[in-house]
Amino acid sequence: MSLYDFLSYVIMPALSISTLLVFYRFIIGPNVMDRVVALELLISIGIATITVFSIVSDNATFLDVAMILALIAFLGTVAYSYYIEKKEKNE
């Protein structure tokens, strides 16, 4: 089994199943914090998918896209955490 077969037949289905499960948690999540964690995980799964596609297509440009997406996701999570902390302080 080559690397490309492993990525196509094992990793991509695992990422697809995990995307469905996390999206379910994102929709049904009992509170806002669960939804934020699920959104962060969805973005991480998207980054993993972009990375796998970059390896399969042998195009390193997609890795730049994945790094930018990771930076935006991190900054969004930090901003939301800051917002929640300020909201709890005011209450």
CSV table of C-alpha atoms in Angstrom, one decimal, residues 32-77:
chain,number,residue,atom,x,y,z
A,32,VAL,CA,-22.0,28.3,23.0
A,33,MET,CA,-18.7,27.0,24.3
A,34,ASP,CA,-19.3,23.6,22.7
A,35,ARG,CA,-20.1,25.2,19.4
A,36,VAL,CA,-16.9,27.3,19.5
A,37,VAL,CA,-14.8,24.2,20.2
A,38,ALA,CA,-16.6,22.3,17.4
A,39,LEU,CA,-16.0,25.2,15.0
A,40,GLU,CA,-12.3,25.2,15.9
A,41,LEU,CA,-12.2,21.4,15.3
A,42,LEU,CA,-14.0,21.8,12.0
A,43,ILE,CA,-11.4,24.3,10.9
A,44,SER,CA,-8.6,21.9,12.0
A,45,ILE,CA,-10.2,19.1,10.0
A,46,GLY,CA,-10.3,21.4,7.0
A,47,ILE,CA,-6.7,22.2,7.5
A,48,ALA,CA,-5.9,18.5,7.6
A,49,THR,CA,-8.0,17.9,4.4
A,50,ILE,CA,-6.1,20.7,2.6
A,51,THR,CA,-2.8,19.2,3.7
A,52,VAL,CA,-3.8,15.7,2.4
A,53,PHE,CA,-4.9,17.3,-0.9
A,54,SER,CA,-1.6,19.1,-1.1
A,55,ILE,CA,0.3,15.9,-0.7
A,56,VAL,CA,-1.8,14.0,-3.2
A,57,SER,CA,-1.6,16.8,-5.8
A,58,ASP,CA,2.1,17.4,-5.1
A,59,ASN,CA,1.4,21.2,-4.9
A,60,ALA,CA,3.0,23.0,-2.0
A,61,THR,CA,0.9,26.2,-2.5
A,62,PHE,CA,-2.0,24.6,-0.7
A,63,LEU,CA,0.1,24.4,2.5
A,64,ASP,CA,0.3,28.2,2.5
A,65,VAL,CA,-3.5,28.3,2.4
A,66,ALA,CA,-3.6,25.9,5.3
A,67,MET,CA,-1.2,28.0,7.4
A,68,ILE,CA,-3.3,31.1,6.8
A,69,LEU,CA,-6.5,29.3,7.7
A,70,ALA,CA,-4.8,28.1,10.9
A,71,LEU,CA,-3.8,31.6,11.8
A,72,ILE,CA,-7.2,33.0,11.2
A,73,ALA,CA,-8.8,30.2,13.3
A,74,PHE,CA,-6.4,30.8,16.1
A,75,LEU,CA,-7.1,34.5,16.2
A,76,GLY,CA,-10.8,33.9,16.0
A,77,THR,CA,-10.7,31.6,19.0
